[in-house]
Every structure is written in C-alpha cells, then in structure tokens.
Short mmCIF file of C-alpha atoms and ligand atoms in Angstrom, two decimals:
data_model
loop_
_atom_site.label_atom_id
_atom_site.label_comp_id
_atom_site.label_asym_id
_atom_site.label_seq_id
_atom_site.Cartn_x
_atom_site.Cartn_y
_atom_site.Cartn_z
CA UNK A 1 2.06 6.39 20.19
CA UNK A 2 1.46 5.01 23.35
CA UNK A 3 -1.48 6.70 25.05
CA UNK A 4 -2.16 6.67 28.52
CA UNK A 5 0.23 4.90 30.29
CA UNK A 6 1.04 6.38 32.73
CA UNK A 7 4.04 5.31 35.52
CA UNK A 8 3.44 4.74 38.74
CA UNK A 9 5.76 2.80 41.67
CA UNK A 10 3.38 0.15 42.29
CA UNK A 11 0.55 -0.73 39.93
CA UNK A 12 -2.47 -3.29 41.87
CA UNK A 13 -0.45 -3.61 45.08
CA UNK A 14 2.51 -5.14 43.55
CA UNK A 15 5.84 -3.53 43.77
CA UNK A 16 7.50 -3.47 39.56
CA UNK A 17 10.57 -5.22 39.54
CA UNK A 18 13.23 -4.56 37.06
CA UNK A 19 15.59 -7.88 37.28
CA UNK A 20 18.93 -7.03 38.41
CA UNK A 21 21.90 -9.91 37.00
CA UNK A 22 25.03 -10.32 37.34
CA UNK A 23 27.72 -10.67 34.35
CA UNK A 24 30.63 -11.90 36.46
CA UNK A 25 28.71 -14.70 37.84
CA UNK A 26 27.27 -15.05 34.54
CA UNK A 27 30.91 -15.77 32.75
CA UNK A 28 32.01 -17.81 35.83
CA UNK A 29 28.74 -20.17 35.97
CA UNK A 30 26.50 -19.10 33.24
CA UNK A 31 24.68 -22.68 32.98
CA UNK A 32 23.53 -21.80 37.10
CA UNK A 33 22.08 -18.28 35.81
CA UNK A 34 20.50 -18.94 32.32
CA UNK A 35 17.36 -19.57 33.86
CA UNK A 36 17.06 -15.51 35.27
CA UNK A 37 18.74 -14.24 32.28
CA UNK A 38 15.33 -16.01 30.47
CA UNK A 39 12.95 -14.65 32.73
CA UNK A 40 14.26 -11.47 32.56
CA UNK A 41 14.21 -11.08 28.75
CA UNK A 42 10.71 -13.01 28.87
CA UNK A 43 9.08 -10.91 31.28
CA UNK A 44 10.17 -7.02 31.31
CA UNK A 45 12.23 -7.35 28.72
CA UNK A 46 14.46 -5.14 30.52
CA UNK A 47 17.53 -5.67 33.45
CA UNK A 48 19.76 -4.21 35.10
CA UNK A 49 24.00 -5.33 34.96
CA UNK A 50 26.23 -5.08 37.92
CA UNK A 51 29.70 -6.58 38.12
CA UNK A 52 29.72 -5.42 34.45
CA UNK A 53 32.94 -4.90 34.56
CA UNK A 54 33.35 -1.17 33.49
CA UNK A 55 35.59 0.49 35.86
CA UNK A 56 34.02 3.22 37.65
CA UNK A 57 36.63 5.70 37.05
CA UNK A 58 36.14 5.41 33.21
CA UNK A 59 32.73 5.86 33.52
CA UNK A 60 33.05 9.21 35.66
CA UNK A 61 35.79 10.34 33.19
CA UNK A 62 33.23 9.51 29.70
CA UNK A 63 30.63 11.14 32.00
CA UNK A 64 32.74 14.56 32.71
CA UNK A 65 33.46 14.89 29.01
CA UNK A 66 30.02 14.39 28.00
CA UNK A 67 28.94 17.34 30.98
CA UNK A 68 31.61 19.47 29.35
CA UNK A 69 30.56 19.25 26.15
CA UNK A 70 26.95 19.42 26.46
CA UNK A 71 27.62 22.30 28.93
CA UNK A 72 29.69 24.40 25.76
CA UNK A 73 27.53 26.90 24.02
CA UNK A 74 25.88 26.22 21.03
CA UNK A 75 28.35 27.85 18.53
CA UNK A 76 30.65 25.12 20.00
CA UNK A 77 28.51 22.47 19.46
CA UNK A 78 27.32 23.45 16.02
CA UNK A 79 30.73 22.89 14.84
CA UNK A 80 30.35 19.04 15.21
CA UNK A 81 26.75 19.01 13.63
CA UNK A 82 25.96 15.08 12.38
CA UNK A 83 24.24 17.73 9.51
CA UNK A 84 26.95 18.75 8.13
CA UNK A 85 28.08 15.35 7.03
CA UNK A 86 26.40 12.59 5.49
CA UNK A 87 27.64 10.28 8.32
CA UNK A 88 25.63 9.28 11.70
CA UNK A 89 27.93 11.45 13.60
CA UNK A 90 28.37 14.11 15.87
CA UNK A 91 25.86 16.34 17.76
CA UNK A 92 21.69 17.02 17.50
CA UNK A 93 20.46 19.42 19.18
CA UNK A 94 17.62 19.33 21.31
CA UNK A 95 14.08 20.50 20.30
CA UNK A 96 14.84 19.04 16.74
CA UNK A 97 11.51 18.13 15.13
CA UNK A 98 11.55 16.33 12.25
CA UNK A 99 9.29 17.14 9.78
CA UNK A 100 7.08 15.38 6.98
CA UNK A 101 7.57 12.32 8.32
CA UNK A 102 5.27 9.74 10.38
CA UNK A 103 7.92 9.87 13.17
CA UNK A 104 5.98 9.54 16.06
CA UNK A 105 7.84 12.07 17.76
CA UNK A 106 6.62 15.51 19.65
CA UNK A 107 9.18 16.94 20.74
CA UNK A 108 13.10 16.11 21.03
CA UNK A 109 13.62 17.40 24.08
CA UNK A 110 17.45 15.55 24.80
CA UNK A 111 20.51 16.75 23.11
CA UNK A 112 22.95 14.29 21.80
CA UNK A 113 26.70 13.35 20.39
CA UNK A 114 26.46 10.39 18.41
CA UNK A 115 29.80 7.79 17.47
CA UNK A 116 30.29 4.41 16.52
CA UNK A 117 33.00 2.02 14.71
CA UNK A 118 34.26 4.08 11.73
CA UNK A 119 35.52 1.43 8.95
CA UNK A 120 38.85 2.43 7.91
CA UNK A 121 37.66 2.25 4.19
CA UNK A 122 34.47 2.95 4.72
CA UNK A 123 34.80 6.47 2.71
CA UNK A 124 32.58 7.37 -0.24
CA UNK A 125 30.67 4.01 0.11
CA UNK A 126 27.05 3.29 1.28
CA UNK A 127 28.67 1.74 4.64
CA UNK A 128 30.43 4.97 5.37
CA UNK A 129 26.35 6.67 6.87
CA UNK A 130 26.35 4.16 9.26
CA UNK A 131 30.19 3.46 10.05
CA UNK A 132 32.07 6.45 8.85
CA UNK A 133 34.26 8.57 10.51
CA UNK A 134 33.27 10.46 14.11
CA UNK A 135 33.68 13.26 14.83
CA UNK A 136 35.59 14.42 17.96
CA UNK A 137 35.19 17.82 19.98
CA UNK A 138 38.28 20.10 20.44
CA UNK A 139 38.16 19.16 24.27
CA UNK A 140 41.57 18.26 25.81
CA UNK A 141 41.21 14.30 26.26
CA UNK A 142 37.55 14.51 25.22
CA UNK A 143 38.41 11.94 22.83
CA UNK A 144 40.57 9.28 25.11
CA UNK A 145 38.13 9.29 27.95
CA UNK A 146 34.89 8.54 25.21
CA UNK A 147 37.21 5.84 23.48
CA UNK A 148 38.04 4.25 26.88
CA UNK A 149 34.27 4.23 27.69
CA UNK A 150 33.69 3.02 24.13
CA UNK A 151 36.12 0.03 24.41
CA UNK A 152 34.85 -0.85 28.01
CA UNK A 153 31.00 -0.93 27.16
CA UNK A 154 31.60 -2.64 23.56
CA UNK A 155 33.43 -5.45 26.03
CA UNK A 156 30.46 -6.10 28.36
CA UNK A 157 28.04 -6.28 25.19
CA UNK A 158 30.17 -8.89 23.85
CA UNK A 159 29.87 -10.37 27.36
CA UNK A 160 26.39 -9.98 27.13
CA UNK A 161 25.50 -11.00 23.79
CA UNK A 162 27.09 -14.87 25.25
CA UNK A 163 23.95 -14.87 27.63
CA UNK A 164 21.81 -13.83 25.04
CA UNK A 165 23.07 -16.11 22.57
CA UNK A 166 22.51 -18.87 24.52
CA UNK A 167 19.10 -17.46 25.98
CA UNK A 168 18.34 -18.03 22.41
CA UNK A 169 19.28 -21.49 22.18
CA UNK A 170 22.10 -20.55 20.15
CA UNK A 171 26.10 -20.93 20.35
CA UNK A 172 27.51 -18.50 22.68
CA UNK A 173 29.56 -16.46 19.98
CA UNK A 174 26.31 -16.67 17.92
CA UNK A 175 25.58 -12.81 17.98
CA UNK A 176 29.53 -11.64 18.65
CA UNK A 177 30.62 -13.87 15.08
CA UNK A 178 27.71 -11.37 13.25
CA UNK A 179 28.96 -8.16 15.13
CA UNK A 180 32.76 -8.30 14.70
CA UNK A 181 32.47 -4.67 13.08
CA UNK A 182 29.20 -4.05 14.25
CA UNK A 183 26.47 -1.08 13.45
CA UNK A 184 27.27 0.17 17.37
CA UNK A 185 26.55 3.64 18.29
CA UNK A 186 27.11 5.44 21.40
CA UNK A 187 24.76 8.25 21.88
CA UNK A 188 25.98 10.94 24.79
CA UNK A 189 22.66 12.17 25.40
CA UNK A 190 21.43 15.34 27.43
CA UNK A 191 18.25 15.95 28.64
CA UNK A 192 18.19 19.77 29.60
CA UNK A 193 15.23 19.89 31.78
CA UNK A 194 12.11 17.96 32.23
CA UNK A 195 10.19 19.21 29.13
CA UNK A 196 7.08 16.58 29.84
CA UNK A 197 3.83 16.95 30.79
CA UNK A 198 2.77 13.92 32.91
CA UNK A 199 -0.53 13.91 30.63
CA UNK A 200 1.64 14.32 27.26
CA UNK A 201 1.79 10.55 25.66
CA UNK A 202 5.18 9.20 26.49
CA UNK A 203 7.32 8.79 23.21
CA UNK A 204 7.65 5.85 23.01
CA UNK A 205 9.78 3.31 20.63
CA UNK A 206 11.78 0.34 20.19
CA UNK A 207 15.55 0.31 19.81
CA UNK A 208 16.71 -1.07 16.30
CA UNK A 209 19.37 -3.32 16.97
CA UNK A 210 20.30 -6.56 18.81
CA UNK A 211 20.32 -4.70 22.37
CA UNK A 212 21.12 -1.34 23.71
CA UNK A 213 22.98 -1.28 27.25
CA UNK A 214 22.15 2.20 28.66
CA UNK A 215 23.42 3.78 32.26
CA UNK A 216 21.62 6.83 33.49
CA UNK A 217 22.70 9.66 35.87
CA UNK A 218 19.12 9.83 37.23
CA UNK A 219 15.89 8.40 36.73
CA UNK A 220 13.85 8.21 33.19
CA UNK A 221 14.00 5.30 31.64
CA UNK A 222 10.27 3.75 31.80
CA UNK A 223 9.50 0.28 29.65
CA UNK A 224 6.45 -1.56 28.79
CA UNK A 225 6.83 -4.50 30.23
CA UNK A 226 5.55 -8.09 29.00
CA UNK A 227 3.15 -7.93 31.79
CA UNK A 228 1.42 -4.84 30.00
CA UNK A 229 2.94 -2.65 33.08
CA UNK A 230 4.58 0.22 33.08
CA UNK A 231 7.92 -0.27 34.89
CA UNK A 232 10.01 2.74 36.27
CA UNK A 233 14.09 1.87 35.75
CA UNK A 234 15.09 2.91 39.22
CA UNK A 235 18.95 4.47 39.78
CA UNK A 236 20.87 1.65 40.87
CA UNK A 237 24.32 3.09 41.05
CA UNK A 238 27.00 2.00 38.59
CA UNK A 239 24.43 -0.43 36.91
CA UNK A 240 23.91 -0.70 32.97
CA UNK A 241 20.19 -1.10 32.06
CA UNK A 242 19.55 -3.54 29.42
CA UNK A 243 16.68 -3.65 27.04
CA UNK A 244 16.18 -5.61 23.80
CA UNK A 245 16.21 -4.09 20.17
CA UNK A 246 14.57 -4.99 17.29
CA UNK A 247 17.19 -7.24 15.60
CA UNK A 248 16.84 -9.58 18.48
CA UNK A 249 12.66 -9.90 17.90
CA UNK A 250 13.33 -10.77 14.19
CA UNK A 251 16.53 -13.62 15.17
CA UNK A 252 13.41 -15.29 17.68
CA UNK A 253 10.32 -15.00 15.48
CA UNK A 254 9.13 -12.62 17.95
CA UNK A 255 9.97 -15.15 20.65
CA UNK A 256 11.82 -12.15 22.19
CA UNK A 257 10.37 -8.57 21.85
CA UNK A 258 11.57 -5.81 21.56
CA UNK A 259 11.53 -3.26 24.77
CA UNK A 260 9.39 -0.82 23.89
CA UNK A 261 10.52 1.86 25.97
CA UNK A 262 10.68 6.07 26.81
CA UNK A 263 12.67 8.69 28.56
CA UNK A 264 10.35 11.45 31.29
CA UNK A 265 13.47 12.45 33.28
CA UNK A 266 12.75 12.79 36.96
CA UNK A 267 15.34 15.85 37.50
CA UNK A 268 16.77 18.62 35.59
CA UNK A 269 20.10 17.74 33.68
CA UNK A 270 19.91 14.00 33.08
CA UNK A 271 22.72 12.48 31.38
CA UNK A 272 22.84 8.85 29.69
CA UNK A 273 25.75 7.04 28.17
CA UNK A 274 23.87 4.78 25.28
CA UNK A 275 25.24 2.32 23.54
CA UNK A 276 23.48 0.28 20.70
CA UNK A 277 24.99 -3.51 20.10
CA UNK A 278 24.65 -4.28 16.22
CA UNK A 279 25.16 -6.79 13.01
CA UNK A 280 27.43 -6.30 10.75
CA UNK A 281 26.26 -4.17 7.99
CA UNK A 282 26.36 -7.24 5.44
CA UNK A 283 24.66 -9.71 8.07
CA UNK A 284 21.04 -10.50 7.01
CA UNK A 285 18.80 -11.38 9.80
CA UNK A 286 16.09 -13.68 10.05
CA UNK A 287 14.64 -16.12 12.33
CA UNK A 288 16.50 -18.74 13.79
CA UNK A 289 15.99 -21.58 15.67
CA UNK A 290 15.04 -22.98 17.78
CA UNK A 291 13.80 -20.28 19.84
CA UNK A 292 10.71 -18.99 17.72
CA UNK A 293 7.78 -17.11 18.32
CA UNK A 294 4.15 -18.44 17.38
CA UNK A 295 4.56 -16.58 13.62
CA UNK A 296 8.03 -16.44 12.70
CA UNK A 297 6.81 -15.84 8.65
CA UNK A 298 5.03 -12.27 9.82
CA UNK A 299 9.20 -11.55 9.89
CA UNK A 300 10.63 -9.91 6.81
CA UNK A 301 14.48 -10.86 6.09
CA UNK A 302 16.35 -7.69 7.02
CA UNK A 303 20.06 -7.05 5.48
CA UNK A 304 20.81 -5.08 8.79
CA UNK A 305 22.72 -2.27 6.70
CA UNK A 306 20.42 -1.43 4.25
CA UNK A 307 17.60 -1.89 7.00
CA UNK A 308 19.67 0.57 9.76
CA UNK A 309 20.59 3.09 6.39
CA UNK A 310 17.24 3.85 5.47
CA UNK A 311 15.55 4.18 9.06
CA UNK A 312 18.82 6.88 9.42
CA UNK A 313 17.68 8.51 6.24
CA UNK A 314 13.82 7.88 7.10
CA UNK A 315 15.10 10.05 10.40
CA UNK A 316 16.69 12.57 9.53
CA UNK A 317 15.80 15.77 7.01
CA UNK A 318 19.14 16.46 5.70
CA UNK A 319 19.74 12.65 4.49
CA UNK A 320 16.35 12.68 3.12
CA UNK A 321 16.82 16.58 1.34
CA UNK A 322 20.67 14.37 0.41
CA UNK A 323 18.51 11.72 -1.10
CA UNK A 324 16.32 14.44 -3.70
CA UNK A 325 18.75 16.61 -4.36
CA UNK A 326 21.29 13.56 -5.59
CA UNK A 327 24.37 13.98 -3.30
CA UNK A 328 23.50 10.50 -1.25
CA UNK A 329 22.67 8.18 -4.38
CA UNK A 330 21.20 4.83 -2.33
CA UNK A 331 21.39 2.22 -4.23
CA UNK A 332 18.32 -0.05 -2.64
CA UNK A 333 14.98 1.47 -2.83
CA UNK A 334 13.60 3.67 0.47
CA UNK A 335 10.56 1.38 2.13
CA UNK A 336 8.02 3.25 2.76
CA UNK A 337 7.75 2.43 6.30
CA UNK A 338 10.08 0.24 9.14
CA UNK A 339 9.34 -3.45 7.50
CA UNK A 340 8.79 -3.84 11.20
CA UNK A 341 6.01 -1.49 11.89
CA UNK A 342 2.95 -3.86 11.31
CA UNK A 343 4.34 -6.31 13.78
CA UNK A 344 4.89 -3.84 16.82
CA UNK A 345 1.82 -1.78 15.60
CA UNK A 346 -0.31 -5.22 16.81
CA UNK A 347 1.41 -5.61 19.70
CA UNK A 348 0.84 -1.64 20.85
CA UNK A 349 -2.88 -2.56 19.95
CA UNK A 350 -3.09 -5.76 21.76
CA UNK A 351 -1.42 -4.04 25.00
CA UNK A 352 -4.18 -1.10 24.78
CA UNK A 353 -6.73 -4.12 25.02
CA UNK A 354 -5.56 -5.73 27.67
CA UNK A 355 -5.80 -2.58 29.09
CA UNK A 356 -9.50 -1.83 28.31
O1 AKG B 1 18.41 8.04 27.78
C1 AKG B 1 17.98 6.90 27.91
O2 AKG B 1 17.87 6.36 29.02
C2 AKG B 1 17.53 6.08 26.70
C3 AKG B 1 17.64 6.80 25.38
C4 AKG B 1 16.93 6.09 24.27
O3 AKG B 1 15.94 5.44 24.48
C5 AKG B 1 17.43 6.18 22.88
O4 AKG B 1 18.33 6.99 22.60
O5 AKG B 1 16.96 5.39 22.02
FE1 FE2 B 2 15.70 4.02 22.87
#
C-alpha cells in the first residue's frame, strides 16, 4: 500500500513534469532523441507520446464502442463475463473485491472489458488463460472499431519498444523479436464515478509486463516518480501515456523500474483505452546487459507465461475456485507470492524514508 501520498500540482515550488516525446521524430532521428527517451524512463518513469501515429478517428470510434458498452445494463454485460470462461476475457464489473487474497486492493471501483491476441490453437492448453479466444459484444461494429484500435496501438508499441530497446543498450528489435505473439491485453476500462476519498491510500501497483501505453478521457493517472514525487498525468489531448511494467525492471537488473502507479479520477465517467505490451508466453526473462541495476542477482528468472498465468489465477476467485475444484489442472506449482514482491516491497519502503 502506499500510504500518504498524496497529489498535489506542485510539490516544494517546483512545477511536476511528465516528459512529453515524440515517436515520429523518434523513427526519423532516434540517435538525436535517445538521450530524452533515457531521462524520461530514468526519472518519472512515465511520458507522454504524441505523433504516435494512431489516427484520431479510430481512437474516437474504439472510444464510442467502449461508452456504448459500458453504458448497456448489466444483464448485457453479464453475458460477456471473463467468469464464465477460464480465459482472461471479457468484462469485470466494478466493485469486485477479491477475497482471501493479499491483493492490496480496497475497492475496484472501474469496470472493465478485457482482450488480447487469441492463438489460433491455443484451445484446451495452458496458453489458452492468457491468449485464448475474446470475447466480443453483440454491438453492431463493436468488434471492427476495437480491432482497428487494437492493430493501431499494438503498432506504436512495436514503435516504442525500438526506443526502449535501445534505451536499454540493446538491438532495436530486441523486445519486438520476444513479443511476436505477445501476452498483450487491452483493458476498456470505466470508472463510474469518483469512488475515492482523498485520505483513502491510493491503490497503488506496478504493471506486469514490458510497458503499458494508456490514453485517458480525463485526468487520473498519478505515478510515483523516481524523484519520490507524486506526479499528476495531466490530459494532453490525443497523447498515449507511457509507463514501465515489470518485465522491463527484471530485463535491466532493476536499472529500469517499474512505474508504480494509481487511478483517483478527477470527473465522473472516466474512460481509458489500456493496452499492456508483453513476451511471448515461452520467452524467459532475465537480466541483460549491459544496462544493469546495482543487484541484478535479487532478480528471479521469470518464464513470462507461467509468471503472467499464475498472477491471473493469484487474481482472480473463479481461476483460483478452477484450480481446487480440478477443472484448470496447472501444471507448474502456484508461488506463493509475485517472485517480484520483495524487490518492489524495498523500494515502497525506501520511498516512505525518504519521505520521513
Ligand atoms: O486507467 C488508467 O489510466 C490505468 C489503469 C491501470 O493502471 C491498470 O489497469 O493497470
Ligand atoms: Fe496499472
């Protein structure tokens, strides 16, 4: 949890800053830009993308179907519950609470339709949780204008993951190579009304993939900064925000960190478009150099599928209820906890001392 942080616009007279780069100029010059592209993932850990090349009309059309579906009544919705599959697919309701688990979450106060790559022959097999078939609405073109947004945003993170790549030290096509049927999800997430409390402890968490490119119809999005500062995301129209997952921490050694990061929507009826970058689910990920953080060995090796699969199952109640009652047989053993808890768990601590 992270306790009293609280957001404000300026913090010790300085005005936050959330980087804002450019991909275009980035694929046109990208030796003339690497240098912001590091600060940015140094410092905040968090930028914004214009020029990102998603037209704006495809955006506005993914946005309409997401209104119209989140705006359907809740028989409607329940039709496409991810519970009634085993799959990571389809719609969660808001004010889900999971139970008996450590999840640090209080409430869930966002709805959500969740889709991804669906392997053709994924069926039946552990791959099929985490890449099996979506699940579309009965929305006339529902599906074409999601798709189009789909293929659009999957394009800049490829675009993306060159900068990062290289940010790394590594070939450009060093994260697009492991992600050529990546672990992506796009979440079409709905946040009702502001449910928060401004003295309720924000709930926040890191994403669990390479990077998650998010835009946002109004303002939320706070991160934790490198700095220790809280930074608001302002609404920078037609911009993607950018913040770093997990995956990308454990390829540096923790030379990169995860964005630790939370959601307090400013206005009533926020909608984000959210889409996770991620391996492929036999890709094992490790630290690489030569970018590497003071302890690389405090990493564990992650096989990104079996990793992603059991923080799904850790999740959710009916894969875990799946998992006791024999219908989802895993065949790797459930960790107790993320592998990567005790490393973020420091840095929450250290941040709270800088603090003090
Ligand atoms: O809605 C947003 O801006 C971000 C959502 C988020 O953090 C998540 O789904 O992991
Ligand atoms: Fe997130």
């Amino acid at each position: 949890m992270l306790p009293h942080v609280r957001c404000t616009n300026r913090q010790r007279g300085r005005a936050l800053e959330i980087p804002v780069l450019d991909l275009q100029k980035a694929q046109t010059s990208w030796a003339d830009v690497l240098d912001s592209w590091e600060s940015a993932v140094l410092t905040t850990g968090c930028f914004q993308l214009v020029n990102h090349g998603i037209p704006p009309e495809v955006l506005e059309t993914c946005l309409a179907a997401a209104r119209d579906f989140h705006g359907r009544d809740s028989a409607f919705k329940q039709r496409y519950a991810m519970s009634r599959s085993l799959n990571n697919r389809g719609y969660v309701p808001a004010d889900f609470r999971p139970t008996g688990t450590e999840s640090r979450r209080v409430v869930r106060d966002y709805a959500s339709l969740d889709l991804g790559t669906a392997l053709a022959d994924a069926g039946g097999s552990i791959e099929s949780i985490l890449l099996g078939p979506n699940v579309w609405p009965d929305i006339s073109g529902f599906r074409q204008a999601v798709e189009s947004y789909y293929q659009a945003v999957h394009a800049c993170a490829l675009a993306t993951s060159r900068m990062l790549s290289r940010v790394c030290g590594l070939d450009a096509d060093h994260l697009a190579k492991r992600s050529e049927q990546g672990i992506s999800l796009l979440r079409l997430l709905h946040y009702p009304s502001p449910a928060w409390d401004p003295a309720d402890p924000p709930n926040g968490h890191t994403d669990y993939e390479w990077f998650t490119l998010i835009w946002q119809s109004s303002a939320g999005l706070e991160v934790l900064g490198r700095d220790g500062r809280v930074h608001l995301v302002p609404e920078e129209p037609g911009a993607l925000v950018v913040i770093l997952g997990d995956l990308l921490e454990v390829l540096t050694g923790g030379w990169l960190e995860s964005t630790l990061h939370w959601v307090r929507p400013r206005q009533p009826d926020r909608h984000s478009l959210t889409y996770f970058f991620g391996p492929d689910f036999h890709e094992v990920v490790a630290p690489v150099a030569p970018r590497l953080g003071p302890q690389p060995e405090r990493y564990p090796l992650l096989p990104a599928g079996e990793h992603l699969t059991a923080l799904r199952v850790r999740h959710f109640a009916h894969l875990r209820a799946a998992v006791r009652d024999g219908s989802l047989d895993l065949p790797f053993e459930l960790p107790a906890a993320n592998p990567l808890k005790a490393v973020k768990q420091d840095r929450l601590e250290a941040v709270e001392r800088g603090r003090a």
